[in-house]
CSV table of C-alpha atoms and ligand atoms in Angstrom, one decimal:
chain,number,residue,atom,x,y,z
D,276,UNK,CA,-15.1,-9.3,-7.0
D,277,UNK,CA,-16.4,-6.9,-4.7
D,278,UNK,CA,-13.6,-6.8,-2.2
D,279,UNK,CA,-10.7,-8.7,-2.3
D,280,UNK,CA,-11.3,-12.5,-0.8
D,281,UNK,CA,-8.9,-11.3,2.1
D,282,UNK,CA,-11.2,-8.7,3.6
D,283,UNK,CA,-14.0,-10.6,4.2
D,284,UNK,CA,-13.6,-10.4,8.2
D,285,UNK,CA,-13.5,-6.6,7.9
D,286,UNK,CA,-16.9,-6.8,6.0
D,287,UNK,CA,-18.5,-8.5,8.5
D,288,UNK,CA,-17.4,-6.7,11.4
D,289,UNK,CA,-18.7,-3.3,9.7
D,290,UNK,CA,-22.2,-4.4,9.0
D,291,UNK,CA,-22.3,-6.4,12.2
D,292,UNK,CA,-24.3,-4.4,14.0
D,293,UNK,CA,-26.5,-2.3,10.9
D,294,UNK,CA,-29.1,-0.9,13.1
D,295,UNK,CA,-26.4,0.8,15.3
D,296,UNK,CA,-23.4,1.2,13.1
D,297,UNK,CA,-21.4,3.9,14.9
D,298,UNK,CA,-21.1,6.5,13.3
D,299,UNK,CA,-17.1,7.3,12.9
D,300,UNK,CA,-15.1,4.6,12.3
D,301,UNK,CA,-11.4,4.5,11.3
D,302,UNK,CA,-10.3,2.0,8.6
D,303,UNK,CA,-6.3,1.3,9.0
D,304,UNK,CA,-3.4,-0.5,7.8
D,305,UNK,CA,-0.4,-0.3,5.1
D,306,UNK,CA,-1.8,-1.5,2.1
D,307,UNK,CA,-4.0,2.3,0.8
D,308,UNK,CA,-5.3,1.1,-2.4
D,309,UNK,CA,-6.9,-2.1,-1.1
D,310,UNK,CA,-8.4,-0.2,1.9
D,311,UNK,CA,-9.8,2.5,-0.6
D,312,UNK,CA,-10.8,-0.1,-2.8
D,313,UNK,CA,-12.8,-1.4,0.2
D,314,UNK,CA,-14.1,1.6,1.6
D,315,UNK,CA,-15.4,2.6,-1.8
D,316,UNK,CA,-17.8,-0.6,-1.8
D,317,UNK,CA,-18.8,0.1,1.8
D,318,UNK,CA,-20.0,3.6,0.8
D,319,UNK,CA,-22.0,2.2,-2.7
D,320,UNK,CA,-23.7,-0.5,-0.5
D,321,UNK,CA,-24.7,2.1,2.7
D,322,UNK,CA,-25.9,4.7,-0.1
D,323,UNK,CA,-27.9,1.8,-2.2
D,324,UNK,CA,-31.2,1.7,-1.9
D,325,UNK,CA,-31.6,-2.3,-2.0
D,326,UNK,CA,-28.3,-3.9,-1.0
D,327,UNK,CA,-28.6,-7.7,-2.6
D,328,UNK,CA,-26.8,-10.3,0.0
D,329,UNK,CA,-23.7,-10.0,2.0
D,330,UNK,CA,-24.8,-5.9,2.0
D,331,UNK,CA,-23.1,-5.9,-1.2
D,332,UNK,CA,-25.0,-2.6,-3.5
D,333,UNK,CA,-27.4,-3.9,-6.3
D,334,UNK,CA,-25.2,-1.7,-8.8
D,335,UNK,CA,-28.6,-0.6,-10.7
D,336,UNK,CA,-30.7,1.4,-8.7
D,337,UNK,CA,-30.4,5.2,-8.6
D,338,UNK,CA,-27.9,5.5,-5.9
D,339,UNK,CA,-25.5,2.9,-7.2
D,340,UNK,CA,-25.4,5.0,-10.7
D,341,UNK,CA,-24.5,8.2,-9.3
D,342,UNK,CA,-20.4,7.3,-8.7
D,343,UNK,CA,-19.1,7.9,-5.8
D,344,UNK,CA,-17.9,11.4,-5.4
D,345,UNK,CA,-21.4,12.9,-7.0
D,346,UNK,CA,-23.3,11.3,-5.2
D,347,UNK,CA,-25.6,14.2,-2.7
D,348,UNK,CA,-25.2,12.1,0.9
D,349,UNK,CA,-21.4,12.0,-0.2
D,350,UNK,CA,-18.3,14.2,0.5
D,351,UNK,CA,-15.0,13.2,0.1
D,352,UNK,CA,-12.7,15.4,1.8
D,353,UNK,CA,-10.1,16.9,-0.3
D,354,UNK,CA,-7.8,19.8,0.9
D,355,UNK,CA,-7.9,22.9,-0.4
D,356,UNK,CA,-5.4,24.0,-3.1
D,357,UNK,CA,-5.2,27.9,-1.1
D,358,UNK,CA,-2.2,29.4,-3.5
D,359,UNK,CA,-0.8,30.9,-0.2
D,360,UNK,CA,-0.5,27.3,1.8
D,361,UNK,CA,1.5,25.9,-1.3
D,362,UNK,CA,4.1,24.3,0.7
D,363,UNK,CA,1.4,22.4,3.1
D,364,UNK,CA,-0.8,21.7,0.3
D,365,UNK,CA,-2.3,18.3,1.6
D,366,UNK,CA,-2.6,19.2,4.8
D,367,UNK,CA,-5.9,19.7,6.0
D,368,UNK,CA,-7.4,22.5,8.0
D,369,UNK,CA,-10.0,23.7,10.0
D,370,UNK,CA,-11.8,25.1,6.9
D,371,UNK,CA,-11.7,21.7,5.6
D,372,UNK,CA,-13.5,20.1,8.7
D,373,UNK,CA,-15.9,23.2,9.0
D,374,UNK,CA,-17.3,22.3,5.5
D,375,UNK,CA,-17.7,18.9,6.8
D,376,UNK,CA,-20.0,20.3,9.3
D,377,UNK,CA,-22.0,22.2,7.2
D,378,UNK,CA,-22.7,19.2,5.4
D,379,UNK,CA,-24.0,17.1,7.5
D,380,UNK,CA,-26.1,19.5,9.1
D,381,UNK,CA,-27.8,19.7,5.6
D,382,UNK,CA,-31.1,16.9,5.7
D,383,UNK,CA,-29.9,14.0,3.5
D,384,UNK,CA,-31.4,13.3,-0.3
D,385,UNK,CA,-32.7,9.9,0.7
D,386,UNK,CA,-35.8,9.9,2.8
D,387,UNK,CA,-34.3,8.4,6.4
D,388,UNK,CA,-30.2,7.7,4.4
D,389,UNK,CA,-27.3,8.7,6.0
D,390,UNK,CA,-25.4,11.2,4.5
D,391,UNK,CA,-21.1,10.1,4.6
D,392,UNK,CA,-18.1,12.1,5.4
D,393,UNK,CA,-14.8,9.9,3.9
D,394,UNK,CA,-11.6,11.2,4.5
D,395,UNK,CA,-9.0,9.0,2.8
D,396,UNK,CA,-5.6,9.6,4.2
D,397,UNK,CA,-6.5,11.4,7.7
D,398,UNK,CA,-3.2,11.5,8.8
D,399,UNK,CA,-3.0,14.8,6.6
D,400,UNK,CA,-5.2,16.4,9.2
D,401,UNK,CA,-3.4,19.3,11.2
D,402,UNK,CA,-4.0,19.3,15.6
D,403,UNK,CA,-6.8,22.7,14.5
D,404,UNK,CA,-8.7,20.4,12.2
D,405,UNK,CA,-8.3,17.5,14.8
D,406,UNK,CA,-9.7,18.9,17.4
D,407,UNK,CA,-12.5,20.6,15.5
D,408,UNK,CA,-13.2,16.9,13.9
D,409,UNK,CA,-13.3,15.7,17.5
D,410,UNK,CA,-16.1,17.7,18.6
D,411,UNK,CA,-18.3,16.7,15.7
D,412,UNK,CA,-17.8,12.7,16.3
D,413,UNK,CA,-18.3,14.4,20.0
D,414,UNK,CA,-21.4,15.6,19.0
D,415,UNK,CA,-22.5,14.2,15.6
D,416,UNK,CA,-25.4,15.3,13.5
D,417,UNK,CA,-28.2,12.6,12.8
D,418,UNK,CA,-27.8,9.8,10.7
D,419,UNK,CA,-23.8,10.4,9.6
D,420,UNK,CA,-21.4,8.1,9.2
D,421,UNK,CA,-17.8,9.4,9.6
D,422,UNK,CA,-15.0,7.2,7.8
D,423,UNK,CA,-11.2,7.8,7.9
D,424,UNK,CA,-8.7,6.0,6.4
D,425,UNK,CA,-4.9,5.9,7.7
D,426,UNK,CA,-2.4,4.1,7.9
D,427,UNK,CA,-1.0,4.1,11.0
D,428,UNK,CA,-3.3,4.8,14.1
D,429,UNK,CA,-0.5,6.4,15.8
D,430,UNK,CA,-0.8,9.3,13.9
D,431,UNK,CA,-4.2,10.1,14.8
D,432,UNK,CA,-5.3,11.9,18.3
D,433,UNK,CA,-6.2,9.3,20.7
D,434,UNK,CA,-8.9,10.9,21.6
D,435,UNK,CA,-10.3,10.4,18.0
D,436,UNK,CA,-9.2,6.6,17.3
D,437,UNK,CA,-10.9,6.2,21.0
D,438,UNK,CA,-14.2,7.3,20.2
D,439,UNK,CA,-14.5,5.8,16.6
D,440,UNK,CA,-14.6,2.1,16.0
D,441,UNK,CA,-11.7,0.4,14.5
D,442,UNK,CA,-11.4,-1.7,11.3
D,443,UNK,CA,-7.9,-3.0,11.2
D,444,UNK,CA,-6.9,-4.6,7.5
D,445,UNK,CA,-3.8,-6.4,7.2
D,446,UNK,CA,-2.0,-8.7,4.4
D,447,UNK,CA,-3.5,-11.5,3.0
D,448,UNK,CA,-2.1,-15.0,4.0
D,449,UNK,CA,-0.4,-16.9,1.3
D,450,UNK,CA,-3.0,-19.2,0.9
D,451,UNK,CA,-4.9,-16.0,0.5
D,452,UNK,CA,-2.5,-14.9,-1.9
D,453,UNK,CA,-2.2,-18.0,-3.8
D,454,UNK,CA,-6.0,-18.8,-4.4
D,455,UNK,CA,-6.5,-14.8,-5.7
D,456,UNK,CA,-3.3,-15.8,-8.4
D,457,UNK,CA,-5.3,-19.1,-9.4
D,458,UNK,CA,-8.9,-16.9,-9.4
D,459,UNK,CA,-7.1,-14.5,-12.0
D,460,UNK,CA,-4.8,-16.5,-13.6
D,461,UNK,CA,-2.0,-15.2,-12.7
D,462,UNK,CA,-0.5,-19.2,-11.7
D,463,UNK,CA,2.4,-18.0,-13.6
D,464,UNK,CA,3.9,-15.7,-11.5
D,465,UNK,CA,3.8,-17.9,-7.7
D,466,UNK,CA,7.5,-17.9,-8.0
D,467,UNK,CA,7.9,-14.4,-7.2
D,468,UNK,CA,5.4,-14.0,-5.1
D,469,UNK,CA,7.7,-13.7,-1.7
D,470,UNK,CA,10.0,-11.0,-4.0
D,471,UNK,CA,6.3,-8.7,-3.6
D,472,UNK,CA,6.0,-9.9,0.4
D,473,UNK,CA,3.7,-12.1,-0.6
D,474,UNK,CA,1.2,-9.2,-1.9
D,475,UNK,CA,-0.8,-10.6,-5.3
D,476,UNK,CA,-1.6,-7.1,-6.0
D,477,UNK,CA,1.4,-5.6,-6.1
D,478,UNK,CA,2.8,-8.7,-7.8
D,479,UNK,CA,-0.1,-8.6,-10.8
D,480,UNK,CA,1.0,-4.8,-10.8
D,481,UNK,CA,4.5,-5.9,-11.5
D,482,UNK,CA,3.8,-8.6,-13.6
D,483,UNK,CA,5.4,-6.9,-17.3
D,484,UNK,CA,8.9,-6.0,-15.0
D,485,UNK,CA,9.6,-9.8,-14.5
D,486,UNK,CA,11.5,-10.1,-17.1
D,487,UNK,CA,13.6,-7.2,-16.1
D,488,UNK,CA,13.8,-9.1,-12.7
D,489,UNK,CA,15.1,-11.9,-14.5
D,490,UNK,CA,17.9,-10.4,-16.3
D,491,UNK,CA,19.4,-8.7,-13.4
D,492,UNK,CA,18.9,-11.5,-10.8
D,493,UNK,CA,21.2,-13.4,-13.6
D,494,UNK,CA,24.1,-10.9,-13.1
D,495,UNK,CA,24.0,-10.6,-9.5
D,496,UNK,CA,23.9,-14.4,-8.8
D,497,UNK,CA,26.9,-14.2,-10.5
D,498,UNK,CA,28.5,-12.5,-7.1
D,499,UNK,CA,31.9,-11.5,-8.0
D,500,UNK,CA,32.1,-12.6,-11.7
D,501,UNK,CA,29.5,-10.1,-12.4
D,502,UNK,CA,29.8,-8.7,-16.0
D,503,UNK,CA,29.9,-5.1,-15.5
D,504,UNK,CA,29.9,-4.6,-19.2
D,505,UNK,CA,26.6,-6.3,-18.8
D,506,UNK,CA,25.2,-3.3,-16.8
D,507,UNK,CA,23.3,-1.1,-18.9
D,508,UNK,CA,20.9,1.8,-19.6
D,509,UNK,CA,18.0,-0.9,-20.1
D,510,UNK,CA,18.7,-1.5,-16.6
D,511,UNK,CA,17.3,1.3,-15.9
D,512,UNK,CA,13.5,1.8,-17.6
D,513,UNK,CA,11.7,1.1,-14.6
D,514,UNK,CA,14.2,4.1,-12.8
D,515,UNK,CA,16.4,4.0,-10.7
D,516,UNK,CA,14.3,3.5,-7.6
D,517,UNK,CA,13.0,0.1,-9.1
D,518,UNK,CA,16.3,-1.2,-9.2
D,519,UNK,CA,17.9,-0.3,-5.9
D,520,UNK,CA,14.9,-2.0,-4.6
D,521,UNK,CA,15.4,-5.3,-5.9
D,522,UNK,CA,19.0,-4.7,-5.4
D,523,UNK,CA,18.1,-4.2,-1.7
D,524,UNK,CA,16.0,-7.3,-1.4
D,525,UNK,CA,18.8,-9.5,-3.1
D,526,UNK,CA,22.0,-8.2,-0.6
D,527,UNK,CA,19.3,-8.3,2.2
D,528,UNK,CA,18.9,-11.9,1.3
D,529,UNK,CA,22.7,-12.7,1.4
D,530,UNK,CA,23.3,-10.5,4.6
D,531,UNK,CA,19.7,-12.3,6.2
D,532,UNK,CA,21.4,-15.7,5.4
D,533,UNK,CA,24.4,-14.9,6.8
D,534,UNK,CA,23.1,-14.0,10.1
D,535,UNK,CA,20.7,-16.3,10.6
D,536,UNK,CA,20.8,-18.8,7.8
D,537,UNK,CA,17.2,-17.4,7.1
D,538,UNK,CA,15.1,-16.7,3.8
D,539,UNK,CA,12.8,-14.5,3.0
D,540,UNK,CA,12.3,-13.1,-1.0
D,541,UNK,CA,14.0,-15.7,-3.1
D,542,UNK,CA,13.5,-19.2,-1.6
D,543,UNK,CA,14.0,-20.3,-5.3
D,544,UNK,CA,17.7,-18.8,-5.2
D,545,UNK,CA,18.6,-20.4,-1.3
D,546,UNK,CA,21.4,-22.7,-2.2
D,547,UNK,CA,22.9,-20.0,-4.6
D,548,UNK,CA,22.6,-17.3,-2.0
D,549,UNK,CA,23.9,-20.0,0.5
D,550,UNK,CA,27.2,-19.6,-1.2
D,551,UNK,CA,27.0,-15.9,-2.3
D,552,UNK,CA,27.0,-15.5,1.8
D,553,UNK,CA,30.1,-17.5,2.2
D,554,UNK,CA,31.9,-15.2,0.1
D,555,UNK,CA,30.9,-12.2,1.3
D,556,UNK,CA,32.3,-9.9,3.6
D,557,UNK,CA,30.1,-9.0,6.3
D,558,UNK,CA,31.5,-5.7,7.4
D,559,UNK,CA,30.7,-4.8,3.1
D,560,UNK,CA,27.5,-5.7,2.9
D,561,UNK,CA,26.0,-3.8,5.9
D,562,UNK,CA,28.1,-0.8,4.6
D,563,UNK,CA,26.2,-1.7,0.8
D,564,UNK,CA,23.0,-1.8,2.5
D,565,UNK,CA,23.5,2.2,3.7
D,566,UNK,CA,25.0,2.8,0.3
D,567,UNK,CA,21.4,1.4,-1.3
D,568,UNK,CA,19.5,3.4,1.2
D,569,UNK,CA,21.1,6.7,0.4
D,570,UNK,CA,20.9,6.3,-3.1
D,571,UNK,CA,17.1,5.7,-2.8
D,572,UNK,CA,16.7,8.5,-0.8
D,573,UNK,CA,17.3,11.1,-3.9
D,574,UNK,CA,17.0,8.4,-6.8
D,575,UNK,CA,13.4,10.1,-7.6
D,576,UNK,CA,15.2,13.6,-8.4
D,577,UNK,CA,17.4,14.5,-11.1
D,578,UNK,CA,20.8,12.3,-10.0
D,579,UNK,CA,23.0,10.7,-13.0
D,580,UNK,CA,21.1,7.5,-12.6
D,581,UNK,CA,23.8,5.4,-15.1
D,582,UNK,CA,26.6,6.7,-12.8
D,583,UNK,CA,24.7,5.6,-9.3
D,584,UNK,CA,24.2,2.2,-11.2
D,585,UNK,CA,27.2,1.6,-11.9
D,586,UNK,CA,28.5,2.9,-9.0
D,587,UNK,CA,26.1,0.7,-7.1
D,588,UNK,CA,27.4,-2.5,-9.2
D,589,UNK,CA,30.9,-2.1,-8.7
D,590,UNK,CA,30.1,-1.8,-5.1
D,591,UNK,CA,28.5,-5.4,-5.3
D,592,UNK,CA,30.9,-6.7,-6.9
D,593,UNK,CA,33.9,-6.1,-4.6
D,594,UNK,CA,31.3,-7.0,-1.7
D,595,UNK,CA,32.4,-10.8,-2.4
D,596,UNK,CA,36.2,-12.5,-2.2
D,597,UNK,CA,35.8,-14.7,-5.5
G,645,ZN,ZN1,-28.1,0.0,-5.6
């Protein structure tokens, strides 16, 4: 599998048009490692020399062997690790986009190829480098092909996403979702596949902290009876980020269902979570959901993370009357 199933429009749209692809185009949307994933094939198949159907690359001739970021009509854009701009050290900066410049003013390796500037992440470009990068895709340099990734538009210059065509990737449906579980037998795990937003990725990813899952989801559908005692360190080998997260997607549940008698991650757990909600206090479980958010705000650096669980778990205990 090339691409994943779900990108197949985007595929079509880019070589829609091969004899005048344009030459900058902007590839966007949330999910970064799918749209990398995708925009790595896209460069192997315009670098091959004989593309076999669908414009997918033949993956044998000389092209296809050199990888990706040695290839000589290739530049990924990286930023420069200048000692003295430690504390913006992704950014990028006019140096970065003069380089790119330079190289495609150089003639390409293949007779008649285009050479390929990809910047992943472009949002890391500063306004200097912007506006420099403008007036190449302004002007551009024979036979380029300018590709940036982002993930939100909005944080490029308009006058950039306006000149470049746009390749919008979003989530894959859950029929999607379902069929890529049954293509890699992953049929086990469909009933958590709303606790990932219905993302088979990131729930294949996932798949050895089910368990985990399990065992806490058994003490918090317990509401008020939770065991305490039961909370403990092994809670905690995913960190402390992990946790808060599912802990914010369970009490989001109870607080959604409260509202608006809606569902949304555990469908499997409604009639449980029907009753959690009737127990709880509202006014303590919005003040629990600011409690979770502040918590995952410095849970990455070096807090106590057994005292913020516990403190966490007493918290959602006392959310609920009995
Ligand atoms: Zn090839």
């Amino acid at each position: 599998m090339k691409i994943y199933p779900w990108q197949k429009n985007s595929w079509t749209k880019v070589f829609s048009n091969t004899e005048k692809m344009p030459h900058a185009q902007i590839f966007y949307g949330s999910q970064t490692q799918e749209i990398n994933k995708f925009v790595g094939e896209l460069i192997k198949s315009i670098l091959c020399a004989q593309p076999i159907k669908e414009h997918f690359s033949c993956n044998e001739c000389q092209d296809c062997l050199w990888n990706e970021t040695s290839h000589p009509d290739l530049k990924v854009v990286e930023s420069s690790s200048d000692k003295d701009e430690k504390i913006n050290s992704d950014i990028l900066n006019i140096a970065n986009v003069r380089e790119i410049k330079k190289f495609l003013e150089l003639s390409s390796h293949q007779a008649n190829g285009k050479k390929i500037v990809v910047i992943y992440g472009a949002e890391r470009l500063n306004i200097a480098a912007s506006n420099a990068l403008l007036k190449t895709i302004e002007e551009p340099p024979r036979n380029c092909l300018i590709i940036l990734t982002v993930n939100n538009l909005a944080n490029l210059l308009p006058t950039i996403t306006s000149r470049s065509r746009l390749i919008s990737f979003t989530k894959p449906s859950k029929e999607d979702a379902i069929n890529y579980l049954k293509e890699t037998n992953n049929m086990d795990l469909i009933d958590r596949l709303e606790l990932y937003n219905n993302s088979p990725l990131q729930l294949i990813g996932e798949k050895e902290m089910l368990n985990d899952v399990n065992i806490i989801l058994d003490e918090l559908r317990k509401g008020y009876a939770v065991d305490l005692m039961k909370v403990n360190n092994i809670w905690l080998h995913n960190g402390l980020a992990w946790i808060i997260n599912l802990l914010q997607k369970w009490s989001y549940e109870i607080l959604l269902y409260k509202l608006s008698e809606e569902h949304n991650y555990f469908p499997r757990d409604i009639k449980l979570i029907h009753k959690l909600a009737f127990n709880a206090d509202l006014s303590k479980l919005l003040t629990y959901q600011k409690s979770l958010n502040k918590i995952k705000f410095y849970a990455k650096t070096s807090v106590n993370k057994e005292i913020n669980l516990n403190s966490v778990m007493i918290e959602y205990k006392n959310i609920f009357t009995n």
